[in-house]
Coordinates of C-alpha atoms and ligand atoms in Angstrom, one line a residue:
M1 CA -16.8 -5.8 -13.7
S2 CA -13.7 -6.0 -15.6
N3 CA -14.7 -4.0 -18.6
Y4 CA -15.9 -1.0 -16.8
K5 CA -13.7 2.1 -16.4
I6 CA -12.0 2.6 -12.9
E7 CA -14.5 5.4 -11.9
T8 CA -17.4 3.0 -12.5
K9 CA -15.6 0.2 -10.7
C10 CA -15.0 2.5 -7.5
I11 CA -18.7 2.6 -7.2
Q12 CA -20.1 -0.8 -8.5
S13 CA -17.5 -3.4 -8.0
G14 CA -17.5 -6.0 -5.2
Y15 CA -20.8 -6.2 -3.7
V16 CA -23.7 -6.9 -6.2
P17 CA -27.0 -7.2 -4.4
S18 CA -29.7 -9.6 -5.4
N19 CA -33.4 -8.9 -5.8
G20 CA -34.6 -7.3 -2.6
E21 CA -31.3 -7.2 -0.8
P22 CA -29.6 -4.1 0.8
R23 CA -28.3 -1.6 -1.6
Q24 CA -25.2 -0.8 0.7
I25 CA -22.9 -3.4 1.8
P26 CA -24.3 -5.1 4.9
I27 CA -21.9 -5.0 7.8
I28 CA -21.9 -8.8 8.9
Q29 CA -21.2 -8.1 12.6
S30 CA -20.9 -11.6 13.6
T31 CA -17.9 -13.6 14.9
T32 CA -19.3 -16.9 13.6
F33 CA -21.6 -18.6 11.1
K34 CA -23.9 -21.3 11.6
Y35 CA -24.1 -24.8 9.9
D36 CA -26.7 -27.5 9.8
T37 CA -24.3 -30.4 10.1
S38 CA -20.8 -31.2 11.2
E39 CA -20.1 -32.5 7.7
D40 CA -20.9 -29.2 6.2
M41 CA -18.5 -27.5 8.6
G42 CA -15.9 -30.0 8.0
K43 CA -15.8 -29.3 4.3
L44 CA -14.9 -25.8 5.1
F45 CA -12.1 -26.7 7.3
D46 CA -10.6 -29.0 4.6
L47 CA -11.0 -26.1 2.1
E48 CA -13.2 -28.4 0.1
A49 CA -16.2 -26.0 0.1
S50 CA -16.0 -22.1 0.3
G51 CA -17.8 -20.4 3.0
Y52 CA -17.3 -18.7 6.3
F53 CA -16.9 -20.1 9.8
Y54 CA -14.9 -17.4 12.0
T55 CA -14.2 -13.9 11.4
R56 CA -10.6 -14.2 12.5
L57 CA -10.0 -15.7 9.1
Q58 CA -12.8 -14.3 6.7
N59 CA -15.9 -12.2 6.9
P60 CA -18.3 -11.5 3.9
T61 CA -18.2 -7.7 4.5
N62 CA -14.4 -7.7 4.2
D63 CA -14.6 -10.0 1.0
Y64 CA -17.0 -7.6 -0.8
V65 CA -14.5 -4.8 -0.3
A66 CA -11.5 -6.9 -1.0
K67 CA -13.2 -8.1 -4.3
K68 CA -13.7 -4.5 -5.2
L69 CA -10.0 -3.6 -4.5
A70 CA -8.9 -6.6 -6.6
D71 CA -11.1 -5.4 -9.5
L72 CA -9.7 -1.9 -9.3
E73 CA -6.1 -3.2 -9.3
G74 CA -6.9 -5.7 -12.1
G75 CA -6.0 -8.5 -9.9
T76 CA -7.5 -12.2 -9.3
A77 CA -8.0 -12.2 -5.5
G78 CA -7.6 -9.9 -2.5
M79 CA -7.9 -9.8 1.2
L80 CA -8.1 -7.1 3.9
T81 CA -5.9 -6.8 6.9
S82 CA -6.1 -4.9 10.1
S83 CA -3.3 -2.5 9.0
G84 CA -0.9 -1.7 6.1
Q85 CA 1.8 -3.2 8.4
A86 CA -0.1 -6.5 8.6
A87 CA -0.4 -6.5 4.9
N88 CA 3.2 -6.1 4.0
F89 CA 4.2 -8.6 6.7
Y90 CA 1.8 -11.2 5.3
A91 CA 2.7 -10.4 1.7
I92 CA 6.4 -11.3 2.4
F93 CA 6.0 -13.9 5.1
N94 CA 3.6 -15.9 2.8
I95 CA 6.5 -16.8 0.6
A96 CA 9.7 -16.2 2.8
S97 CA 10.7 -17.8 6.0
C98 CA 13.7 -18.2 8.3
G99 CA 16.8 -18.5 6.3
D100 CA 15.4 -16.5 3.3
H101 CA 16.3 -13.2 1.9
V102 CA 14.3 -10.3 0.3
V103 CA 15.6 -7.2 -1.7
A104 CA 13.7 -4.0 -1.0
S105 CA 13.9 -0.5 -2.3
S106 CA 15.5 1.6 0.5
N107 CA 13.0 4.5 0.0
I108 CA 10.0 3.0 1.9
Y109 CA 7.7 3.9 4.7
G110 CA 9.5 4.1 8.1
G111 CA 7.3 1.6 9.7
T112 CA 8.0 -0.8 6.8
F113 CA 11.7 -0.4 7.1
N114 CA 11.5 -1.2 10.7
L115 CA 9.3 -4.3 10.2
F116 CA 11.9 -5.6 7.7
S117 CA 15.2 -4.5 9.2
V118 CA 14.4 -5.2 12.8
T119 CA 11.4 -7.5 13.3
M120 CA 11.5 -9.8 10.4
K121 CA 15.1 -9.9 10.7
R122 CA 14.5 -11.4 14.1
M123 CA 12.5 -14.1 12.4
G124 CA 15.5 -15.1 10.4
I125 CA 14.6 -13.3 7.2
D126 CA 17.4 -11.1 5.9
F127 CA 16.8 -8.0 3.8
T128 CA 19.1 -6.0 1.4
F129 CA 18.0 -2.4 0.6
V130 CA 18.9 -0.9 -2.7
S131 CA 18.2 2.6 -4.0
P132 CA 15.1 2.9 -6.1
Y133 CA 17.4 4.6 -8.7
A134 CA 19.8 1.6 -8.7
T135 CA 20.9 0.4 -12.1
D136 CA 19.8 -3.1 -13.2
E137 CA 23.3 -4.3 -12.5
E138 CA 23.3 -2.8 -9.0
L139 CA 19.9 -4.4 -8.3
Q140 CA 20.9 -7.7 -9.7
A141 CA 24.1 -7.7 -7.4
A142 CA 21.6 -7.6 -4.4
F143 CA 20.1 -10.9 -5.3
R144 CA 21.1 -14.3 -3.7
P145 CA 20.1 -17.8 -4.4
N146 CA 17.7 -17.6 -1.4
T147 CA 16.0 -14.3 -2.4
K148 CA 12.2 -14.8 -2.4
A149 CA 10.9 -11.3 -3.4
L150 CA 11.7 -7.9 -4.6
F151 CA 9.7 -5.0 -2.8
G152 CA 9.3 -1.2 -3.3
E153 CA 6.7 1.6 -3.2
T154 CA 5.1 3.1 -6.1
I155 CA 5.5 6.5 -4.8
A156 CA 7.7 6.4 -1.7
N157 CA 6.5 7.6 1.7
P158 CA 8.0 10.1 2.6
A159 CA 10.8 10.4 0.0
L160 CA 8.3 10.6 -2.9
S161 CA 10.7 9.1 -5.2
V162 CA 9.0 7.1 -8.0
L163 CA 9.7 3.5 -8.6
D164 CA 10.5 2.2 -12.2
I165 CA 8.1 -0.7 -11.8
E166 CA 8.6 -2.2 -15.1
R167 CA 12.3 -2.3 -14.8
F168 CA 12.1 -3.6 -11.3
A169 CA 9.7 -6.4 -12.4
N170 CA 12.0 -7.5 -15.2
V171 CA 14.9 -7.9 -12.7
A172 CA 12.5 -9.6 -10.3
H173 CA 11.3 -12.1 -13.0
K174 CA 14.8 -12.8 -14.3
N175 CA 15.6 -14.0 -10.8
G176 CA 12.3 -16.0 -10.5
V177 CA 10.8 -14.0 -7.8
P178 CA 7.7 -11.7 -7.6
L179 CA 7.8 -8.0 -7.6
I180 CA 5.7 -6.8 -4.5
I181 CA 4.5 -3.2 -4.7
D182 CA 3.0 -1.1 -1.9
N183 CA 0.7 1.1 -3.9
T184 CA -0.5 3.1 -1.0
F185 CA 0.2 6.7 -2.3
A186 CA -0.8 6.2 -5.9
T187 CA -3.9 4.1 -5.2
P188 CA -5.4 2.1 -8.2
Y189 CA -7.0 5.3 -9.6
L190 CA -3.6 6.8 -10.4
C191 CA -1.4 3.7 -11.0
R192 CA -2.0 0.0 -11.5
P193 CA 1.2 -1.8 -10.9
F194 CA -0.1 -5.1 -12.4
E195 CA -0.1 -3.2 -15.8
F196 CA 3.6 -2.8 -15.5
G197 CA 4.5 -6.3 -14.4
A198 CA 4.2 -6.2 -10.7
D199 CA 2.8 -9.5 -9.2
I200 CA 1.4 -8.7 -5.9
V201 CA 0.2 -5.3 -4.5
T202 CA -0.3 -4.2 -1.0
H203 CA -2.0 -1.1 0.6
S204 CA -2.3 0.7 3.6
T205 CA -6.0 1.4 3.2
T206 CA -5.7 3.8 6.2
K207 CA -4.7 6.4 3.7
Y208 CA -6.3 7.5 0.5
L209 CA -8.6 4.5 0.1
D210 CA -10.2 5.2 3.3
G211 CA -9.5 8.8 2.7
H212 CA -11.1 10.3 5.8
G213 CA -8.8 9.2 8.7
S214 CA -11.5 7.0 10.0
G215 CA -10.0 3.3 10.1
V216 CA -6.7 1.8 10.1
G217 CA -6.5 -1.1 7.6
G218 CA -4.6 -2.8 4.9
A219 CA -5.0 -5.1 1.8
I220 CA -3.1 -7.5 -0.4
I221 CA -4.0 -8.1 -4.0
D222 CA -2.7 -10.9 -6.3
S223 CA -2.3 -10.4 -10.0
G224 CA -2.5 -14.2 -10.3
K225 CA 0.3 -14.0 -12.9
F226 CA 3.3 -15.1 -11.1
D227 CA 3.9 -18.8 -11.9
W228 CA 5.0 -20.3 -8.6
T229 CA 4.9 -23.8 -10.1
K230 CA 7.9 -22.9 -12.2
Y231 CA 10.0 -22.6 -9.1
P232 CA 8.7 -25.3 -6.7
D233 CA 12.0 -25.4 -4.6
K234 CA 11.8 -21.7 -4.1
F235 CA 8.1 -21.6 -3.1
P236 CA 7.5 -24.9 -1.3
G237 CA 4.6 -23.5 0.7
L238 CA 2.6 -22.8 -2.4
C239 CA 3.7 -25.8 -4.4
T240 CA 3.8 -28.7 -1.8
P241 CA 1.2 -30.0 0.4
D242 CA 0.3 -28.0 3.6
E243 CA 0.2 -30.5 6.4
S244 CA -1.6 -28.1 8.6
Y245 CA -4.4 -28.1 6.0
H246 CA -4.9 -31.7 5.4
G247 CA -2.2 -31.9 2.7
V248 CA -3.7 -29.2 0.4
T249 CA -1.3 -28.0 -2.3
Y250 CA -2.5 -24.5 -2.9
T251 CA -1.3 -24.0 -6.5
E252 CA -3.1 -27.2 -7.5
R253 CA -6.3 -26.6 -5.6
F254 CA -6.7 -23.0 -6.2
G255 CA -4.7 -22.2 -9.5
L256 CA -2.2 -19.3 -9.9
E257 CA -5.3 -16.9 -9.6
G258 CA -6.1 -18.1 -6.0
A259 CA -3.1 -19.8 -4.4
F260 CA -1.3 -16.8 -2.8
I261 CA -4.4 -15.3 -1.2
T262 CA -6.0 -18.6 -0.1
K263 CA -2.6 -19.6 1.5
A264 CA -2.4 -16.2 3.4
T265 CA -5.9 -16.5 4.6
A266 CA -5.8 -20.2 5.6
Q267 CA -2.4 -20.0 7.3
L268 CA -1.5 -16.5 8.2
M269 CA -5.0 -15.2 9.1
R270 CA -5.6 -18.4 11.1
D271 CA -2.4 -18.1 13.0
F272 CA -2.0 -14.4 13.4
G273 CA -5.5 -13.2 13.0
S274 CA -4.8 -9.6 11.8
I275 CA -8.1 -9.2 10.2
Q276 CA -9.8 -5.9 9.5
S277 CA -13.1 -5.6 11.5
P278 CA -16.2 -5.7 9.2
Q279 CA -17.2 -2.1 10.5
N280 CA -13.9 -0.7 9.3
A281 CA -14.4 -2.6 6.0
Y282 CA -17.7 -0.9 5.5
L283 CA -16.2 2.6 6.2
L284 CA -13.2 1.7 3.7
N285 CA -15.8 1.0 1.1
L286 CA -17.6 4.3 1.6
G287 CA -14.1 5.9 1.1
I288 CA -13.6 3.9 -2.1
E289 CA -16.8 5.0 -3.5
S290 CA -15.3 8.7 -4.0
L291 CA -11.7 7.6 -4.5
H292 CA -11.6 8.8 -8.1
V293 CA -13.1 12.1 -7.3
R294 CA -10.9 12.7 -4.4
M295 CA -7.6 11.6 -6.2
E296 CA -8.2 14.0 -8.9
R297 CA -8.6 16.9 -6.4
H298 CA -5.7 15.8 -4.1
S299 CA -3.3 15.9 -7.1
Y300 CA -4.7 19.2 -8.4
N301 CA -4.1 20.8 -5.1
A302 CA -0.6 19.3 -4.5
L303 CA 0.5 20.5 -8.1
K304 CA -0.7 23.9 -7.2
V305 CA 1.0 24.0 -4.0
A306 CA 4.1 22.6 -5.5
E307 CA 4.2 25.1 -8.2
F308 CA 3.8 27.9 -5.3
L309 CA 6.7 26.5 -3.3
E310 CA 9.0 26.1 -6.2
T311 CA 9.3 29.9 -6.5
N312 CA 9.0 30.8 -2.8
P313 CA 12.0 32.3 -1.4
H314 CA 11.7 30.6 1.9
I315 CA 12.0 27.2 0.4
T316 CA 15.3 25.4 -0.3
W317 CA 13.9 22.5 -2.4
V318 CA 10.6 20.9 -3.4
K319 CA 9.9 17.2 -4.3
Y320 CA 6.8 16.5 -6.3
S321 CA 7.0 14.2 -9.3
G322 CA 4.1 16.0 -10.9
L323 CA 6.3 19.1 -11.5
P324 CA 8.0 19.2 -14.9
S325 CA 11.2 20.3 -13.2
D326 CA 11.3 17.1 -10.9
P327 CA 13.8 14.5 -11.9
D328 CA 11.1 11.8 -11.5
Y329 CA 8.8 13.6 -13.8
P330 CA 9.2 11.3 -16.8
L331 CA 8.6 8.2 -14.7
A332 CA 5.4 9.9 -13.1
Q333 CA 4.2 10.7 -16.7
K334 CA 4.7 7.0 -17.5
Y335 CA 3.2 5.5 -14.4
F336 CA 0.6 7.9 -13.3
P337 CA -0.2 10.6 -15.9
L338 CA -3.5 11.6 -14.1
G339 CA -1.7 13.0 -11.1
S340 CA 1.1 12.4 -8.6
C341 CA -1.1 12.2 -5.5
G342 CA -1.6 14.9 -2.8
V343 CA 1.8 14.6 -1.0
V344 CA 4.4 17.1 -1.6
S345 CA 7.7 17.3 0.5
F346 CA 10.1 20.4 0.8
G347 CA 12.7 21.9 2.8
V348 CA 12.3 25.2 4.6
K349 CA 15.2 27.7 4.6
G350 CA 16.8 27.6 8.1
G351 CA 16.5 23.8 8.5
R352 CA 15.0 21.9 11.2
R353 CA 14.1 24.9 13.6
A354 CA 12.5 26.8 10.7
A355 CA 10.6 23.7 9.6
E356 CA 9.1 23.5 13.1
K357 CA 8.2 27.1 13.3
F358 CA 6.6 27.0 9.9
M359 CA 4.5 24.1 11.0
K360 CA 3.5 25.8 14.3
N361 CA 2.0 28.6 12.3
L362 CA -0.2 26.7 9.9
R363 CA -3.8 27.2 10.5
L364 CA -5.6 24.9 8.1
A365 CA -2.9 22.1 7.9
S366 CA -2.7 20.1 11.2
I367 CA 0.4 18.4 12.4
E368 CA -0.3 14.6 12.3
T369 CA 1.5 11.4 11.8
H370 CA -1.3 10.7 9.3
V371 CA -1.0 11.4 5.6
A372 CA -3.3 11.0 2.5
D373 CA -6.4 12.4 4.1
A374 CA -9.2 14.6 2.9
K375 CA -8.2 17.1 5.6
T376 CA -4.7 18.9 5.0
C377 CA -2.0 17.5 7.4
C378 CA 1.8 17.7 7.8
L379 CA 4.6 16.1 9.4
H380 CA 8.4 16.4 10.2
P381 CA 9.5 12.9 9.8
A382 CA 12.9 13.3 11.2
S383 CA 11.5 14.1 14.6
A384 CA 8.4 11.7 14.2
T385 CA 8.0 8.5 12.0
H386 CA 11.7 8.2 11.1
R387 CA 13.1 9.1 14.5
Q388 CA 14.4 5.6 15.1
M389 CA 16.8 6.0 12.1
S390 CA 20.4 7.1 12.0
D391 CA 21.5 10.1 9.9
A392 CA 22.9 7.6 7.5
E393 CA 19.8 5.6 7.3
L394 CA 17.6 8.7 6.8
E395 CA 19.8 9.9 4.0
A396 CA 19.5 6.3 2.4
A397 CA 15.8 6.5 2.7
G398 CA 15.8 9.9 1.1
V399 CA 14.6 11.8 4.2
S400 CA 16.7 15.0 5.1
P401 CA 16.3 16.6 8.5
D402 CA 14.6 19.7 7.1
L403 CA 12.0 17.7 5.1
V404 CA 8.3 18.6 5.7
R405 CA 5.8 16.2 4.4
F406 CA 2.8 18.2 3.3
S407 CA -0.3 16.1 2.6
C408 CA -2.7 18.3 0.5
G409 CA -6.4 17.5 1.4
I410 CA -9.3 18.3 -0.9
E411 CA -10.0 21.7 0.3
N412 CA -9.6 24.9 -1.9
A413 CA -6.1 25.1 -3.3
E414 CA -6.0 29.0 -3.0
D415 CA -6.7 28.7 0.7
L416 CA -4.1 26.1 1.3
I417 CA -1.6 28.2 -0.6
A418 CA -2.5 31.3 1.5
D419 CA -2.2 29.3 4.7
I420 CA 1.3 28.0 3.6
A421 CA 2.4 31.6 2.6
Q422 CA 1.5 33.2 5.9
A423 CA 3.2 30.5 7.8
L424 CA 6.4 30.7 5.8
E425 CA 6.5 34.4 6.3
K426 CA 6.5 33.8 10.1
A427 CA 9.1 30.9 9.8
G428 CA 11.4 33.4 8.1
E429 CA 11.2 36.1 10.7
Ligands
LIG1 C1 1.1 4.1 6.3 C2 1.8 3.2 5.4 C3 2.0 1.9 5.7 C4 1.6 1.3 7.0 O1 0.3 1.3 7.2 P1 -0.6 1.1 8.5 O2 -2.1 1.3 7.9 O3 -0.3 2.4 9.2 O4 -0.3 -0.1 9.3 C5 2.7 1.1 4.8 N1 3.1 1.6 3.6 C6 2.9 2.8 3.4 C7 3.4 3.4 2.0 C8 2.3 3.6 4.2 O5 2.1 5.1 3.9

């Protein structure tokens, strides 16, 4: 499928039925798979033959969808996880363990920040957070001999800052580590981080990829480009025999194109089992079939809303990288010229209380922790997703107390603007 344009891939990649087979992806609702002989099954356990044996590790429905996502991102292999949290955990834990260190952008999703700074820290992995706007020198200063990866979000949730992927990739590669990009907000329709040097991409498929708020899920895609074998001491898990899998060396057996995802499946799915249900993978695929159409409308609506907010007297500031006045506009033009996704953030005059009053008066937009949905929704992060953070941490994550995250759906833009206008009038009373 690699020569087709992204719109065609959204529809056609992944599952390709043979003569007489179902046109739509079959939901393989089976925990297990049957074999004629124990020898046949033994080969699967030794990773000598590919095939399915237990849905805790792999399922054909998931693999059709993972293959489509890998094709959309321009990667060589992919896997679905039960959530975006699981995807980011696996992506890091696949190459870092107790005693290691990771450098991450400070402007990341609150759940990811917690995962890194609290839970993974308890596992002995240290994180250093740096501003996405850090200079190369500042970024370099965060690296240590035991650093195993650099991590950031294409468009940060909820700060909406844009990561200079190419620059971050260069610094990562100079230090012999991969750049892992959470591409949830941009989606492969708006931005494909591998084209700018990123090595691994993760997703919360819960957001735009599903697009209809119907299933929590995640994905990891490998570009197949990072040469682990150049740094065997840094990445022993990929470059030396895995005793828990009969001495297989992933890079030798599966090549650069397959090593990372095979290891994550064989070890992490086996031991943690955070797999997406085949039913949810089916729903995810339905969402992806309209991704290109939806992302265009999401981005159009968000730009219209941002333009309206920019001149509205009840608003103190607007953040949307698609606005020519936005400091991130040049980066957005470089990385996602087709649009800056549907999420706009802004401050309501009067601070925290005015923001809450504004949200209470919205009629179309509903208050949800969810984001990136066909239905418009909004959130006050300081009192919800980011409430575990101190003021200083909020500041570092680019989240001010008056910030409203407004996720434009694919309704009519004029209707959305009229709804915002009436709610702002009431908030200012
Ligand atoms: C929502 C989100 C996550 C976490 O994904 P879940 O599917 O909710 O586990 C990770 N990264 C980003 C950028 C997100 O928006």
